[in-house]
Short mmCIF file of C-alpha atoms in Angstrom, two decimals:
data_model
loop_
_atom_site.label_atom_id
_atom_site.label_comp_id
_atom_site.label_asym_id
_atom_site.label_seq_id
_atom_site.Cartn_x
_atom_site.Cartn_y
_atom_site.Cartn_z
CA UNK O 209 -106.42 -13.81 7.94
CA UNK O 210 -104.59 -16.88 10.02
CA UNK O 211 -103.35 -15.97 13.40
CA UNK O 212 -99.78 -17.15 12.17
CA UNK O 213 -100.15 -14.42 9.20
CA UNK O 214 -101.44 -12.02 11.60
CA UNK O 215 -98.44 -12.88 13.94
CA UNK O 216 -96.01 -12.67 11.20
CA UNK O 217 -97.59 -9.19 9.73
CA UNK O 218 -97.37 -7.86 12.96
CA UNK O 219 -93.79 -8.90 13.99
CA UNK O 220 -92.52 -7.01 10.48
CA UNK O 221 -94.89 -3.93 11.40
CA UNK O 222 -93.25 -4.13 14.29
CA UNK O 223 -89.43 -4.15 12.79
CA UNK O 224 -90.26 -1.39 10.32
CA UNK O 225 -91.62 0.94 13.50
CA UNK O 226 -88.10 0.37 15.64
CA UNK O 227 -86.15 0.84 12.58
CA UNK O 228 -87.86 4.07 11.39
CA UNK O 229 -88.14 5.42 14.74
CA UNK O 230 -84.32 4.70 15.53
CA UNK O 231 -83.37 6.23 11.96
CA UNK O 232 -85.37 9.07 12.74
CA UNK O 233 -83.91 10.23 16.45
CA UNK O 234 -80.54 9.53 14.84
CA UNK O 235 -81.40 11.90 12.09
CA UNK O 236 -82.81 14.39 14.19
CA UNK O 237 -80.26 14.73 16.51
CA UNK O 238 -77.72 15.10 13.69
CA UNK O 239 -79.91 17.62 12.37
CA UNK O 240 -79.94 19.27 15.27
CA UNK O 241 -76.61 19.64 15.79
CA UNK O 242 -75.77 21.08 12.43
CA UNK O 243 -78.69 23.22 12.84
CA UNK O 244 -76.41 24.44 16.29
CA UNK O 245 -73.03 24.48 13.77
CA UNK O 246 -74.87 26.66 11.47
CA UNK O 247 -75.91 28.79 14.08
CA UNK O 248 -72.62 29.38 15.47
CA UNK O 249 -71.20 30.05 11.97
CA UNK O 250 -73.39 32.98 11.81
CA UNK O 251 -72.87 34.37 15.69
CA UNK O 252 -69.15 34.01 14.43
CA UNK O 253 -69.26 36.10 11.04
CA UNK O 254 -71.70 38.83 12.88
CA UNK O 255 -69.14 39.25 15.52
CA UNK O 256 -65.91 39.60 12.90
CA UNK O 257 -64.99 43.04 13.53
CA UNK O 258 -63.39 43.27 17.11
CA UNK O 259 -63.75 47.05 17.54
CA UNK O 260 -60.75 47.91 20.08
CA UNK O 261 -62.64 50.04 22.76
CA UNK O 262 -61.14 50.68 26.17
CA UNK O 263 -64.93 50.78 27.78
CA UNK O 264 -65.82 48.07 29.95
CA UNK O 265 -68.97 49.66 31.23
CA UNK O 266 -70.67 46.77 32.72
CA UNK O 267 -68.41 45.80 35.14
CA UNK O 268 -65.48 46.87 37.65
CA UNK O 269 -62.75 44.15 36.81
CA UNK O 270 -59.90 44.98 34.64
CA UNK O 271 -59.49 43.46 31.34
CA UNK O 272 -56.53 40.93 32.74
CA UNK O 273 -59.63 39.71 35.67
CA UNK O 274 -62.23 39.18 32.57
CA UNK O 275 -59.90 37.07 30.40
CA UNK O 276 -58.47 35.14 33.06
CA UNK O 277 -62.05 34.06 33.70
CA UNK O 278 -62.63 33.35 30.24
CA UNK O 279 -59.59 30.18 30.33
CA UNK O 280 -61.55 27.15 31.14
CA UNK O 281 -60.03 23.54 29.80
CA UNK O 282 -61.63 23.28 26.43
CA UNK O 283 -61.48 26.81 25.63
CA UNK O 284 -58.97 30.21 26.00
CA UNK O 285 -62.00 32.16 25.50
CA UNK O 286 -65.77 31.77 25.10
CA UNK O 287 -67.98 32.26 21.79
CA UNK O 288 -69.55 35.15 23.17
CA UNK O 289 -66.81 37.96 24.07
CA UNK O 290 -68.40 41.22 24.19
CA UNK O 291 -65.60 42.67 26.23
CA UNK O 292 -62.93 41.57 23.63
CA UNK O 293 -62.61 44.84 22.33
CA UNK O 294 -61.82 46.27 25.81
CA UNK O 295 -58.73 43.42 26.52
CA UNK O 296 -57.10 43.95 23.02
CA UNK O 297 -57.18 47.40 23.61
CA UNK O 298 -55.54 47.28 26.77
CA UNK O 299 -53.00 44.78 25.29
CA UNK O 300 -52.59 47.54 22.79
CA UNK O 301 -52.53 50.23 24.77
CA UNK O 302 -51.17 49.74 28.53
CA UNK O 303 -47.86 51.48 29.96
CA UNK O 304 -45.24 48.43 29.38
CA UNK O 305 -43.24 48.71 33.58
CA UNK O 306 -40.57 45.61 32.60
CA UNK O 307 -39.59 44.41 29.69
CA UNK O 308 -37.05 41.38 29.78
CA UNK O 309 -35.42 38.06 27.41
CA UNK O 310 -38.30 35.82 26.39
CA UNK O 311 -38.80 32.22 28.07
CA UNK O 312 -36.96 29.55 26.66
CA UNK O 313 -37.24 28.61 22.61
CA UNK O 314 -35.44 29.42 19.55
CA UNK O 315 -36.53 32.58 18.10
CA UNK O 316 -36.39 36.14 19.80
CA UNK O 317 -38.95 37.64 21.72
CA UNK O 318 -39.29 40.05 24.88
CA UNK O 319 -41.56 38.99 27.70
CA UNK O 320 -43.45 42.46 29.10
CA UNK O 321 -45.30 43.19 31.60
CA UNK O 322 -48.06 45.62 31.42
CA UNK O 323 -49.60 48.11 33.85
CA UNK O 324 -51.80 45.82 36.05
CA UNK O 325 -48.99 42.99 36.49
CA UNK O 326 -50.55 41.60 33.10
CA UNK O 327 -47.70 39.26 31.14
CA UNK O 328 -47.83 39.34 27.65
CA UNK O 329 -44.97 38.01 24.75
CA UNK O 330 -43.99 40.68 22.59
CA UNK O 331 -42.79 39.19 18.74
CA UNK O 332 -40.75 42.03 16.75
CA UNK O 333 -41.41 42.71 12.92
CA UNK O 334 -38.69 40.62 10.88
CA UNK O 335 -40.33 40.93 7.25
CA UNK O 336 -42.01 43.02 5.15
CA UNK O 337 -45.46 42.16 4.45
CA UNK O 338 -45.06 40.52 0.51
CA UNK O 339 -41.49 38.31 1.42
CA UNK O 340 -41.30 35.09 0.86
CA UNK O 341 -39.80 32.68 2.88
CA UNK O 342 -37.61 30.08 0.70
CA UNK O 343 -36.59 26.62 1.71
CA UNK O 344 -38.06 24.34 4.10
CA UNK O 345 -41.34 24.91 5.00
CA UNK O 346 -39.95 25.92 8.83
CA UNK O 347 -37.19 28.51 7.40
CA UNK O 348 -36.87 32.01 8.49
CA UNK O 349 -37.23 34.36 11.34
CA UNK O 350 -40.80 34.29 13.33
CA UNK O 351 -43.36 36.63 11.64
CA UNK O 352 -45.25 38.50 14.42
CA UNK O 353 -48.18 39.38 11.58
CA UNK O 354 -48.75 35.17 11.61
CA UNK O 355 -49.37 35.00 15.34
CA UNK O 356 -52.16 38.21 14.56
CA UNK O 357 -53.76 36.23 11.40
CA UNK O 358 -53.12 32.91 13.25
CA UNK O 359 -55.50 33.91 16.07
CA UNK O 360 -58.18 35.62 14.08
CA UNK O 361 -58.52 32.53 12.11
CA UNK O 362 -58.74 30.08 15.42
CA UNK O 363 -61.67 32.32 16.08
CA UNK O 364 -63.56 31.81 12.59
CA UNK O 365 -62.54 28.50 12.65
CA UNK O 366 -64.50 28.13 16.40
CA UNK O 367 -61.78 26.17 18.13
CA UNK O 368 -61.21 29.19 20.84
CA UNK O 369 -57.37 27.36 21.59
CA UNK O 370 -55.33 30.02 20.97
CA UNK O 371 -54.22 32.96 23.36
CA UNK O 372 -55.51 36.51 22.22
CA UNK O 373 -52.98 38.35 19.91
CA UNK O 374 -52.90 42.28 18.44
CA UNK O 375 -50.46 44.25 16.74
CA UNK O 376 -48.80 46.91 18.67
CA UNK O 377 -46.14 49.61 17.97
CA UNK O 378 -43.45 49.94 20.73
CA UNK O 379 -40.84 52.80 21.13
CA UNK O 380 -37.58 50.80 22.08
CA UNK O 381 -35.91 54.30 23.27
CA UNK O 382 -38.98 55.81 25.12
CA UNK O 383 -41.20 52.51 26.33
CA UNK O 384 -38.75 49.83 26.52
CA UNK O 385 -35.00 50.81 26.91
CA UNK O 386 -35.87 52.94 30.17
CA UNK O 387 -37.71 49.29 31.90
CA UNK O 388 -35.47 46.72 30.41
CA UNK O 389 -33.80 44.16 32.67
CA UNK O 390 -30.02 44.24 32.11
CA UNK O 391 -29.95 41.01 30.14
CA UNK O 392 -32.46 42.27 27.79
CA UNK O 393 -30.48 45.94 27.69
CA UNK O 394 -27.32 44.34 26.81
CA UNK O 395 -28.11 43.09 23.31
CA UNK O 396 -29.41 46.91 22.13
CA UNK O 397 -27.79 48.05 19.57
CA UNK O 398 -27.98 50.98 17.12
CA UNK O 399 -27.75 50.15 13.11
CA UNK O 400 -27.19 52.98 11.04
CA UNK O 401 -29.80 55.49 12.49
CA UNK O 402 -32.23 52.73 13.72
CA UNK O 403 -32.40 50.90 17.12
CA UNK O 404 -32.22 47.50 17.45
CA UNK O 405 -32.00 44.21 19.95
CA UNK O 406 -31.13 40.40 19.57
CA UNK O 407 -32.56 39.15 22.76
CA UNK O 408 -31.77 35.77 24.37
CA UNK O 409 -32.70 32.51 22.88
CA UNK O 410 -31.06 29.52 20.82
CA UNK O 411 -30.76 30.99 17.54
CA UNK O 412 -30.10 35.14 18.61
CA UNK O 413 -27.24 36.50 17.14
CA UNK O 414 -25.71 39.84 17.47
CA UNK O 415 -25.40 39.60 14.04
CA UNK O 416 -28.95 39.34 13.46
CA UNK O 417 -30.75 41.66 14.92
CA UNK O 418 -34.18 42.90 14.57
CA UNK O 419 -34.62 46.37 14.24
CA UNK O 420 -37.39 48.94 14.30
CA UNK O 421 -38.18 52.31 12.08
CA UNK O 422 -36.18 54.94 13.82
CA UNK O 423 -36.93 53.93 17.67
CA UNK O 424 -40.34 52.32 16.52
CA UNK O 425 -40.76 48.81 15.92
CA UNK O 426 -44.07 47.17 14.88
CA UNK O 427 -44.45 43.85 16.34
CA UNK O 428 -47.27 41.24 17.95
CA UNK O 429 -48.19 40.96 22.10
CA UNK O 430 -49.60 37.37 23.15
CA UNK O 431 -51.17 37.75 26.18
CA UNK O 432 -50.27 35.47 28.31
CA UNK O 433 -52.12 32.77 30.03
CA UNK O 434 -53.15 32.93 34.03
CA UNK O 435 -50.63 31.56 36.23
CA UNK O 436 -53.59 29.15 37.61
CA UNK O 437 -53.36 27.25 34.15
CA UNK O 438 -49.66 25.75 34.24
CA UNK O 439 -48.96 24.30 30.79
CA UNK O 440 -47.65 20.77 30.25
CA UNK O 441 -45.68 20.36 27.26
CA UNK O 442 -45.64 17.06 24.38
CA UNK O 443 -43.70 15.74 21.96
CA UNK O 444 -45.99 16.27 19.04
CA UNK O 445 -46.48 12.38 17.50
CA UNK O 446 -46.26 13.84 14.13
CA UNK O 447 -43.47 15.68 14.80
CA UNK O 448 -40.59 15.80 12.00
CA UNK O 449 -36.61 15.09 12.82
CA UNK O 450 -35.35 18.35 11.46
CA UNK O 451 -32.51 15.67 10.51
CA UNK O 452 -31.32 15.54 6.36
CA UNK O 453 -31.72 11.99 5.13
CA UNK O 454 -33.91 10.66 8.62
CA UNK O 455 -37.40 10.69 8.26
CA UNK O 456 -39.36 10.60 11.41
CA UNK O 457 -41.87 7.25 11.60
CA UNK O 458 -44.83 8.79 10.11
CA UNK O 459 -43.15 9.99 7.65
CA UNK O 460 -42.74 5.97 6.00
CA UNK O 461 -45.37 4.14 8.03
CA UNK O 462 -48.98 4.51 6.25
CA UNK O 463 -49.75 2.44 9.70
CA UNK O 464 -48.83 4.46 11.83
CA UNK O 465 -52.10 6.25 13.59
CA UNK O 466 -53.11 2.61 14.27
CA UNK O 467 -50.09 2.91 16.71
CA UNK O 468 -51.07 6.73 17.82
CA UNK O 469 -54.41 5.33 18.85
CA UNK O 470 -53.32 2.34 21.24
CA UNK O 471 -50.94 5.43 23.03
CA UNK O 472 -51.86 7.58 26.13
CA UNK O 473 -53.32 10.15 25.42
CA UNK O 474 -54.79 9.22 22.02
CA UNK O 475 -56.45 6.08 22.98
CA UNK O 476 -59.08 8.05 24.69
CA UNK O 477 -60.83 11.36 25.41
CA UNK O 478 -60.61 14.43 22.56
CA UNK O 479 -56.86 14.64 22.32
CA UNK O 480 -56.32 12.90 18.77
CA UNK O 481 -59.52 14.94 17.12
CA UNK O 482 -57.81 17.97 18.85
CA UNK O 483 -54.32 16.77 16.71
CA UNK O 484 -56.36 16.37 13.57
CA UNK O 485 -58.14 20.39 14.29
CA UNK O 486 -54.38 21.12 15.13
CA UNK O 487 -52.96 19.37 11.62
CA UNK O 488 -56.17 21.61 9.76
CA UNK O 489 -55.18 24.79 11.47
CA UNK O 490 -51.75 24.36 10.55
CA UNK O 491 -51.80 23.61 6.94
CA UNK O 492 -53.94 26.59 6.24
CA UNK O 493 -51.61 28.93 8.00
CA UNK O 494 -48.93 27.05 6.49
CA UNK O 495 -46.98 25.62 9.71
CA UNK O 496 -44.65 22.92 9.62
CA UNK O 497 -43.12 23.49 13.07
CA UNK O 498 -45.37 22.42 15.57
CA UNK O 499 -43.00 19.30 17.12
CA UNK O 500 -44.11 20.00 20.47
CA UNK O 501 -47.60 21.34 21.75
CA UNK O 502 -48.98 22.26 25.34
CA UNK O 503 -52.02 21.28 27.11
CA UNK O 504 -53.23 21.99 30.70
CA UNK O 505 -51.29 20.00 33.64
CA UNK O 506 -53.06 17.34 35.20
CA UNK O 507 -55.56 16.89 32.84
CA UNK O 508 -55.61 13.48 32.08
CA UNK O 509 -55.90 14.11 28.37
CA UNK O 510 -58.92 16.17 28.60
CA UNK O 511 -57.23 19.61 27.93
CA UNK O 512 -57.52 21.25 24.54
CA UNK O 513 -54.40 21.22 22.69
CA UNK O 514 -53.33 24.84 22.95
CA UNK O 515 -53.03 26.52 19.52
CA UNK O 516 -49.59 28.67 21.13
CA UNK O 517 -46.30 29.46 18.91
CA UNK O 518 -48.07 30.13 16.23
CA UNK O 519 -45.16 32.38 13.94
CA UNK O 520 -43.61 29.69 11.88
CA UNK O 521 -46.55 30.64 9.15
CA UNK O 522 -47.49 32.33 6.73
CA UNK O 523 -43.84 32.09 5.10
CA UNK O 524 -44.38 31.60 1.38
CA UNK O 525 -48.19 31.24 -0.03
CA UNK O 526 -47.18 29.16 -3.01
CA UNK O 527 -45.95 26.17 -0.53
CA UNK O 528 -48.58 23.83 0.45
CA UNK O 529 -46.83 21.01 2.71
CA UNK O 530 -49.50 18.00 2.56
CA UNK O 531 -47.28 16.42 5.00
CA UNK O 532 -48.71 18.94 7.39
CA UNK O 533 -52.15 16.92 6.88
CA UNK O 534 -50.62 13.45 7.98
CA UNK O 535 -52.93 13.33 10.97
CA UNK O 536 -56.05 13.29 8.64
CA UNK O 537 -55.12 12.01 6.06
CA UNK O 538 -53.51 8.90 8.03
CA UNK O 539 -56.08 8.15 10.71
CA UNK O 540 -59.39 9.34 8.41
CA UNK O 541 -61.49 10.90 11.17
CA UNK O 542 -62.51 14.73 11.94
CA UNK O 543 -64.89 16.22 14.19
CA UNK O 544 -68.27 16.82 12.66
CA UNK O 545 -68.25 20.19 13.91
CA UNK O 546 -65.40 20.99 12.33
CA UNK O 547 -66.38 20.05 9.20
CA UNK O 548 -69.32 21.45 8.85
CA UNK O 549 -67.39 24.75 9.48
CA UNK O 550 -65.09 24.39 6.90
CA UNK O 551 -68.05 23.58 4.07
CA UNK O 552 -69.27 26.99 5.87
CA UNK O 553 -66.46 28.82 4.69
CA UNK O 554 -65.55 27.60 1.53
CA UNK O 555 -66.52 29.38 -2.13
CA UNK O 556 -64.17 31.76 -0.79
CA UNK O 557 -65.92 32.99 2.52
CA UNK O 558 -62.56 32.02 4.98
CA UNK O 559 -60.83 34.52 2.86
CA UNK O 560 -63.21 37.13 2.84
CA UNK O 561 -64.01 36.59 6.93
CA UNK O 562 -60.03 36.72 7.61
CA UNK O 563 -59.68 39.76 5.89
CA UNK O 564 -62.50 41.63 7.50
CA UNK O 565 -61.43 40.04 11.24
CA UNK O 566 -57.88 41.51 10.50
CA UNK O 567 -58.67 44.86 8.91
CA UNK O 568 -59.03 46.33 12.51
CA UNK O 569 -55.96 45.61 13.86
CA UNK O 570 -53.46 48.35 14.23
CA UNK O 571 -50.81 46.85 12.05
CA UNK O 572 -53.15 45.77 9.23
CA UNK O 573 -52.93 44.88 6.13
CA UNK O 574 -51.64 41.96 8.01
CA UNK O 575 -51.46 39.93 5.34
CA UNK O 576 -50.65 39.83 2.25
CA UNK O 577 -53.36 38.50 -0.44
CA UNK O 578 -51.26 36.28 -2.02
CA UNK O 579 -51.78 34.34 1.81
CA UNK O 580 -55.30 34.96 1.71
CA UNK O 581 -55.69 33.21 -1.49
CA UNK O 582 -53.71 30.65 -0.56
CA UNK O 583 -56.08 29.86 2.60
CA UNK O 584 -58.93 29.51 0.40
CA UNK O 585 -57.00 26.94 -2.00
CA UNK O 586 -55.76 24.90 1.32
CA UNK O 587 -59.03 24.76 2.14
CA UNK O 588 -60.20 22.81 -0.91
CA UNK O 589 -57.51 20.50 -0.23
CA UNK O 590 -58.55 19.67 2.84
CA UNK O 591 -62.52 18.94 1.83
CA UNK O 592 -61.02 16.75 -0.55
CA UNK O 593 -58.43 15.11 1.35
CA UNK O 594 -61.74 14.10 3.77
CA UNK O 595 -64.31 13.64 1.09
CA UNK O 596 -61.08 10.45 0.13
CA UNK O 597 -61.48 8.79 3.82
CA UNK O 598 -65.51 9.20 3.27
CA UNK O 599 -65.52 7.28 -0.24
CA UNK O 600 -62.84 4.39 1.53
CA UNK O 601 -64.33 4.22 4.72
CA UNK O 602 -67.91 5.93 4.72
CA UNK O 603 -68.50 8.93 6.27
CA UNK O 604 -70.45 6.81 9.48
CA UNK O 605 -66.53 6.16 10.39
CA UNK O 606 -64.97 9.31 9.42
CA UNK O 607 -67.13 12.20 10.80
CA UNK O 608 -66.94 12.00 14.54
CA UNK O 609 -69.31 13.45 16.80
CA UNK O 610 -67.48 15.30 19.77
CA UNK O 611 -69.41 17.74 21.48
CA UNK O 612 -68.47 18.77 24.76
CA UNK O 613 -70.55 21.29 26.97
CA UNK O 614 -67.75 23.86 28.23
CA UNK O 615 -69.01 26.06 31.47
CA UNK O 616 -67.25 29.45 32.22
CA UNK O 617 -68.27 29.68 35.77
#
């Protein structure tokens, strides 16, 4: 063979060996990582059932120290939560010394604070279990059972963003009445043979109360998160006018993530794949109402997007707002992680794992299944609302690879 022959054999030898070698570590390392995904699917579904146990043998901090510890900037708590259990339980279970208004917003809550100085935001039962909520898809009271299903399904869903929630029966007369601040005591009131309250905030009435069964009303406690984490509030950029006849940008501009992207602080860092987990979340649970959303101060854009306020859902399981998927649908990107988890929990899985995470709590059935099947038919939605950005734009542009190592020292 001729030396130029040789030289030329060699060269393409050479091409095919960097090209197969490249396509290989690429393939690997994707392999890899939904190896990991798969992984953590299955730590997730073995770890389901939160069994509420007051024993925290291992260690001498109370259950506020351990989930304080737990808050880092990506994360409200870790995968791995063995002592769970032991801090719903004490949300469940702990004397209630003060009970007063809730912070600011425009639908009533009490803010109380539990033996060991530990806040937590106490939502009041407004509906029975099989209403429906009529109208726009943001109508109606809060539904404390949404902000219990909202955060089981943050947890199968991996994102870790939103602040633990459990049921919890209170005795207004007994636990609350005898702690309340006066501004809280002032709107009691007793309806027929039942106790009830208004609270303080934009839309209480006294002509609305909510009232409990007797002197006991079911309800949902947020804990609340360490003082050492202030929160920053945003304007969500998919937020909607709440105006008749004046549509928000988004709403009429098919361009408009191309505008998102060139904005602090979507032009850079996690934020914008955090909206699009955020838009996901929210159309499975059914929330419309998420115009503002908190993050971490000072953070530069590298907080999570905090999954808090999470009541406007689960209103009426035969609405499914697409507009709630403008994020996705408009800018055509997702985190591969999250993706692969919803694949993991479709053929009817996410409705099977929600129902056994929420079959513990103390005010289960939290959910009606009429919502549970409607989770599983969002979710199809959604797979094929990304498998249309994949066939337009190829799935090299759409799936996004954001992994971020997040410490809990």
């Amino acid at each position: 063979m001729k030396l130029k022959q040789r030289v030329v054999l060699l060269a393409i030898l050479l091409v095919i060996f960097i090209f197969t070698k490249v396509f290989l570590i690429d393939n690997l390392d994707t392999s890899a990582a939904n190896r990991e995904d798969q992984r953590a699917f299955h730590r997730m579904m073995a770890s389901l059932r939160v069994e509420l146990d007051p024993r925290l043998d291992h260690t001498m901090q109370s259950p506020w120290e351990i989930a304080a510890q737990w808050v880092v900037p990506r994360e409200v708590y870790p995968e791995e939560t063995p002592e769970l259990g032991a801090v719903m339980h004490a949300m469940l279970t702990k004397k209630i010394i003060k009970a007063d208004v809730g912070y600011k917003g425009t639908q009533l809550k009490a803010l109380l604070i539990l033996e060991g100085g530990q806040k937590v935001v106490f939502k009041p039962k407004r509906y029975a279990r099989d209403y429906v909520v009529e109208g726009e898809p943001y109508a109606g009271y809060d539904r404390h059972n949404a902000e219990v299903a909202a955060f089981h399904l943050d947890r199968i869903l991996g994102f870790r963003r939103a602040p633990l929630v459990v049921g919890r029966f209170v005795n207004l007369r007994t636990e609350i009445k005898p702690v309340a601040t006066e501004q809280l005591l002032g709107t009691f009131m007793t309806v027929g043979n039942s106790t009830c309250f208004y609270g303080k905030c934009y839309y209480c009435r006294e002509t609305e109360p909510a009232c409990a069964d007797g002197d006991v009303m079911e309800g949902s406690v947020t804990l609340w998160l360490p003082d050492v984490w202030p929160l920053q509030k945003h304007r969500h950029p998919w937020g909607r006018t709440y105006r008749e006849g004046k549509l928000a940008r988004w709403e009429y501009d098919e361009s408009y993530c191309d505008a998102v992207k060139k904005t602090s602080p979507y032009d850079s860092g996690p934020r914008l794949l955090d909206i699009i987990d955020t838009a996901i979340f929210d159309y499975l649970i059914g929330n419309a109402d998420r115009h503002h959303y908190e993050s971490f101060q000072d953070d530069e854009g590298a907080s999570m997007l905090i999954l808090l306020d999470n009541a406007k859902s689960f209103g009426n399981p035969a609405l499914d707002e697409r507009s709630i998927l403008a994020p996705l649908y408009q800018c055509c990107i997702i985190r591969v992680s999250t993706w692969n988890r919803l694949n993991y929990l479709k053929n009817g899985v996410l409705k099977s794992a929600l129902k056994t995470a929420l079959s513990h709590d103390p005010i289960s059935p939290v959910l009606s299944d009429s919502h549970l099947d409607a989770l599983d038919q969002r979710l199809l939605s959604i797979l094929a609302t990304v498998k249309q950005c994949t066939d337009q734009f190829g799935s090299d542009v759409v799936l996004v690879e954001d992994r971020m190592t997040l410490s809990h020292l």
